[in-house]
Short mmCIF file of C-alpha atoms in Angstrom, two decimals:
data_model
loop_
_atom_site.label_atom_id
_atom_site.label_comp_id
_atom_site.label_asym_id
_atom_site.label_seq_id
_atom_site.Cartn_x
_atom_site.Cartn_y
_atom_site.Cartn_z
CA UNK A 248 0.25 -0.31 0.08
CA UNK A 249 1.23 3.81 -0.67
CA UNK A 250 0.13 6.35 0.78
CA UNK A 251 -1.54 9.39 -0.20
CA UNK A 252 0.56 12.30 -1.08
CA UNK A 253 -2.32 15.01 0.42
CA UNK A 254 -1.89 12.44 3.33
CA UNK A 255 -5.05 10.81 3.34
CA UNK A 256 -5.62 7.51 3.59
CA UNK A 257 -3.70 4.61 2.09
CA UNK A 258 -4.07 3.77 -1.32
CA UNK A 259 -3.00 0.88 -3.36
CA UNK A 260 -0.05 0.99 -5.92
CA UNK A 261 0.11 0.47 -9.35
CA UNK A 262 -3.68 -1.19 -8.55
CA UNK A 263 -4.79 -1.77 -12.35
CA UNK A 264 -4.17 -3.23 -15.47
CA UNK A 265 -2.63 -0.28 -17.30
CA UNK A 266 -0.38 1.18 -14.61
CA UNK A 267 1.51 -2.33 -13.97
CA UNK A 268 1.54 -2.72 -17.85
CA UNK A 269 2.82 0.83 -18.33
CA UNK A 270 5.53 0.11 -16.22
CA UNK A 271 6.53 -3.00 -18.40
CA UNK A 272 6.54 -1.14 -20.93
CA UNK A 273 9.35 1.47 -19.60
CA UNK A 274 11.13 -1.45 -18.57
CA UNK A 275 11.05 -2.86 -21.84
CA UNK A 276 12.36 -0.09 -23.27
CA UNK A 277 15.18 0.43 -20.62
CA UNK A 278 16.10 -3.36 -21.18
CA UNK A 279 16.91 -3.07 -25.05
CA UNK A 280 20.17 -3.50 -26.47
CA UNK A 281 21.53 -0.36 -27.38
CA UNK A 282 18.16 2.04 -26.20
CA UNK A 283 19.68 3.45 -23.33
CA UNK A 284 23.16 3.88 -24.34
CA UNK A 285 21.41 6.13 -27.42
CA UNK A 286 19.33 7.58 -24.73
CA UNK A 287 22.30 8.46 -22.38
CA UNK A 288 24.68 9.58 -25.15
CA UNK A 289 21.87 12.31 -26.33
CA UNK A 290 21.48 13.76 -23.19
CA UNK A 291 25.10 13.84 -22.66
CA UNK A 292 26.56 15.34 -25.79
CA UNK A 293 23.56 16.03 -28.33
CA UNK A 294 22.49 16.36 -31.00
CA UNK A 295 24.34 14.31 -33.08
CA UNK A 296 24.44 13.30 -36.88
CA UNK A 297 23.64 9.73 -37.59
CA UNK A 298 27.20 8.79 -38.56
CA UNK A 299 28.83 10.69 -35.27
CA UNK A 300 26.78 8.87 -32.88
CA UNK A 301 27.23 5.84 -35.07
CA UNK A 302 31.11 5.84 -34.36
CA UNK A 303 30.45 7.33 -30.30
CA UNK A 304 28.43 3.89 -29.80
CA UNK A 305 30.59 1.56 -32.01
CA UNK A 306 26.90 0.17 -33.37
CA UNK A 307 25.92 -1.23 -36.84
CA UNK A 308 24.28 1.12 -39.00
CA UNK A 309 20.61 -1.04 -39.03
CA UNK A 310 20.94 -1.78 -35.31
CA UNK A 311 21.18 2.29 -34.68
CA UNK A 312 18.64 2.82 -37.55
CA UNK A 313 15.90 0.69 -35.91
CA UNK A 314 17.14 2.03 -32.19
CA UNK A 315 16.62 5.56 -33.62
CA UNK A 316 12.98 4.61 -36.06
CA UNK A 317 11.30 3.11 -32.41
CA UNK A 318 12.62 6.22 -30.10
CA UNK A 319 11.43 8.84 -32.56
CA UNK A 320 7.83 7.07 -32.62
CA UNK A 321 8.02 6.73 -29.21
CA UNK A 322 8.80 10.50 -28.59
CA UNK A 323 12.18 9.74 -26.42
CA UNK A 324 14.13 11.29 -29.58
CA UNK A 325 13.80 14.34 -31.73
CA UNK A 326 14.60 14.08 -35.27
CA UNK A 327 15.46 17.45 -36.98
CA UNK A 328 16.05 17.59 -40.51
CA UNK A 329 18.38 20.84 -42.16
CA UNK A 330 17.29 22.11 -45.54
CA UNK A 331 20.88 23.92 -45.56
CA UNK A 332 23.47 23.10 -48.45
CA UNK A 333 24.21 20.11 -47.98
CA UNK A 334 20.88 18.93 -46.18
CA UNK A 335 21.53 16.63 -43.16
CA UNK A 336 19.13 15.24 -40.19
CA UNK A 337 20.26 15.70 -36.31
CA UNK A 338 18.57 13.73 -33.76
CA UNK A 339 18.46 14.97 -30.11
CA UNK A 340 16.63 14.13 -27.00
CA UNK A 341 13.22 14.87 -26.81
CA UNK A 342 11.61 16.38 -23.44
CA UNK A 343 10.20 12.37 -22.55
CA UNK A 344 13.29 10.93 -23.18
CA UNK A 345 14.81 13.31 -20.50
CA UNK A 346 12.36 12.20 -18.37
CA UNK A 347 12.68 8.50 -18.86
CA UNK A 348 16.30 8.91 -18.34
CA UNK A 349 15.28 10.63 -14.72
CA UNK A 350 13.18 7.60 -14.32
CA UNK A 351 16.95 5.72 -15.14
CA UNK A 352 19.07 6.94 -12.87
CA UNK A 353 16.15 6.53 -9.98
CA UNK A 354 16.18 2.97 -10.37
CA UNK A 355 20.18 3.34 -10.62
CA UNK A 356 20.00 5.11 -7.17
CA UNK A 357 17.75 2.39 -5.55
CA UNK A 358 19.75 -0.33 -6.46
CA UNK A 359 22.76 0.73 -4.43
CA UNK A 360 23.53 0.10 -1.17
CA UNK A 361 23.14 2.65 1.49
CA UNK A 362 27.25 3.45 1.57
CA UNK A 363 27.60 4.46 -1.85
CA UNK A 364 30.21 6.00 -3.50
CA UNK A 365 30.18 9.72 -3.58
CA UNK A 366 28.45 11.19 -7.03
CA UNK A 367 30.05 14.28 -8.77
CA UNK A 368 27.89 15.80 -11.25
CA UNK A 369 29.92 17.53 -14.00
CA UNK A 370 28.59 20.60 -15.28
CA UNK A 371 30.71 22.31 -18.43
CA UNK A 372 29.42 23.19 -22.16
CA UNK A 373 32.25 22.51 -23.26
CA UNK A 374 32.22 19.02 -24.09
CA UNK A 375 35.99 18.45 -24.24
CA UNK A 376 36.51 19.54 -20.91
CA UNK A 377 33.46 17.80 -19.47
CA UNK A 378 34.64 14.70 -20.86
CA UNK A 379 38.29 14.56 -20.01
CA UNK A 380 36.95 15.58 -16.21
CA UNK A 381 34.66 13.04 -15.86
CA UNK A 382 37.17 10.24 -17.16
CA UNK A 383 39.82 11.56 -14.24
CA UNK A 384 37.10 11.37 -11.59
CA UNK A 385 35.13 8.09 -13.20
CA UNK A 386 37.86 5.96 -10.98
CA UNK A 387 36.45 6.60 -7.99
CA UNK A 388 33.56 8.93 -8.16
CA UNK A 389 29.96 7.89 -9.57
CA UNK A 390 30.10 10.75 -12.27
CA UNK A 391 26.87 12.43 -13.71
CA UNK A 392 28.11 14.80 -16.43
CA UNK A 393 25.37 17.88 -18.33
CA UNK A 394 26.21 19.85 -21.08
CA UNK A 395 23.18 21.38 -21.39
CA UNK A 396 22.19 22.89 -18.08
CA UNK A 397 18.47 23.62 -19.64
CA UNK A 398 18.07 20.46 -18.91
CA UNK A 399 19.69 20.35 -15.07
CA UNK A 400 16.96 19.70 -12.75
CA UNK A 401 16.71 19.29 -8.74
CA UNK A 402 17.13 15.30 -9.29
CA UNK A 403 20.72 15.93 -10.88
CA UNK A 404 21.53 18.30 -7.57
CA UNK A 405 19.95 16.11 -5.31
CA UNK A 406 22.08 12.96 -6.38
CA UNK A 407 25.61 15.16 -6.52
CA UNK A 408 27.41 15.30 -3.24
CA UNK A 409 29.93 17.52 -5.18
CA UNK A 410 29.08 19.47 -7.78
CA UNK A 411 32.43 20.54 -10.19
CA UNK A 412 31.73 23.34 -12.97
CA UNK A 413 33.29 25.30 -15.39
CA UNK A 414 32.09 28.07 -14.72
CA UNK A 415 32.90 30.64 -17.47
CA UNK A 416 30.88 28.49 -20.15
CA UNK A 417 27.86 29.39 -17.98
CA UNK A 418 27.59 32.81 -17.89
CA UNK A 419 25.21 32.93 -20.28
CA UNK A 420 23.31 30.33 -18.94
CA UNK A 421 19.90 30.96 -17.27
CA UNK A 422 19.59 27.78 -15.82
CA UNK A 423 20.51 29.90 -11.88
CA UNK A 424 22.75 27.30 -11.09
CA UNK A 425 25.77 29.69 -10.58
CA UNK A 426 23.19 31.64 -8.09
CA UNK A 427 22.16 28.57 -6.71
CA UNK A 428 25.78 27.92 -6.14
CA UNK A 429 27.33 30.67 -4.75
CA UNK A 430 24.25 32.08 -2.00
CA UNK A 431 24.96 28.26 -0.91
CA UNK A 432 21.51 26.91 -0.87
CA UNK A 433 22.62 24.19 -2.13
CA UNK A 434 24.33 22.04 0.50
CA UNK A 435 26.99 19.87 -1.40
CA UNK A 436 30.99 20.45 -2.32
CA UNK A 437 31.92 22.89 -4.87
CA UNK A 438 34.98 22.18 -7.06
CA UNK A 439 34.66 25.78 -9.36
CA UNK A 440 36.60 25.77 -12.51
CA UNK A 441 38.01 28.94 -13.80
CA UNK A 442 39.81 30.28 -16.41
CA UNK A 443 41.11 33.55 -14.25
CA UNK A 444 43.37 33.90 -11.40
CA UNK A 445 40.85 36.09 -9.83
CA UNK A 446 37.45 35.19 -10.55
CA UNK A 447 34.94 38.55 -10.97
CA UNK A 448 32.46 35.92 -9.42
CA UNK A 449 31.56 35.64 -5.99
CA UNK A 450 32.15 31.88 -5.48
CA UNK A 451 29.83 29.31 -2.91
CA UNK A 452 31.71 29.81 0.95
CA UNK A 453 33.21 26.60 0.74
CA UNK A 454 34.66 26.33 -2.62
CA UNK A 455 37.28 24.43 -3.81
CA UNK A 456 38.76 26.93 -6.90
CA UNK A 457 40.73 25.92 -9.86
CA UNK A 458 42.45 27.99 -12.14
CA UNK A 459 43.22 26.48 -16.00
CA UNK A 460 45.05 24.42 -16.74
CA UNK A 461 44.01 21.86 -14.46
CA UNK A 462 46.36 18.81 -13.92
CA UNK A 463 44.47 15.54 -13.06
CA UNK A 464 45.97 15.56 -9.65
CA UNK A 465 45.15 19.28 -8.82
CA UNK A 466 41.21 18.22 -9.62
CA UNK A 467 41.86 14.59 -7.86
CA UNK A 468 42.47 16.46 -4.56
CA UNK A 469 40.24 19.72 -5.12
CA UNK A 470 36.93 16.87 -5.46
CA UNK A 471 38.55 15.15 -2.22
CA UNK A 472 38.53 18.29 -0.32
CA UNK A 473 35.24 19.50 -1.74
CA UNK A 474 33.87 15.77 -0.57
CA UNK A 475 35.31 16.11 3.38
CA UNK A 476 34.00 19.35 3.10
CA UNK A 477 30.30 18.30 2.03
CA UNK A 478 30.58 15.72 5.13
CA UNK A 479 31.70 18.02 7.35
CA UNK A 480 28.94 20.83 6.93
#
């Protein structure tokens, strides 16, 4: 039995055949080979042209064609045709695709043991540095990557123990992530990467600031410090 969100009496969870069938359908999508890989790749670094996505995933053209076709039909992926010369097609994650990715992340978090590895959320609009920082951190931490902060939501922030953000590329963004970090309203450790020796922007009071160029050991040490600071808060 589930508790009603408004404080009413318990109500049956998934009480109807339709609700249970919906859950089975979602589980089937996530379980199919390559589907979750495609959705994740599009979320992290999309949109992609077909051949770009094929190279990233190392999948055959037929498998990717079938996968994209079904994901598009289900409203999880957007297919955009550009008529410029030469014409081309790009694939990006649709809003329903982002919702499904959130469900998948919640499923992964549910499966984890209570004493989980610290999660670092890498927020960087520059794909190359986002990937590099994430690879450096992945040996010691659970890493989530975001390049488009328009799709950064509270679920990402609640899962994070540390937020590593590259400030300069985010200046024109309207996500308010930087504001929330700077005013200390997020109960997380913070690693702030900046291109300038003295950032003109006020940082989180507990933030560890790094100035580019950054070495791997510097980033790992800064992240360890941020984790410890978050634990002490």
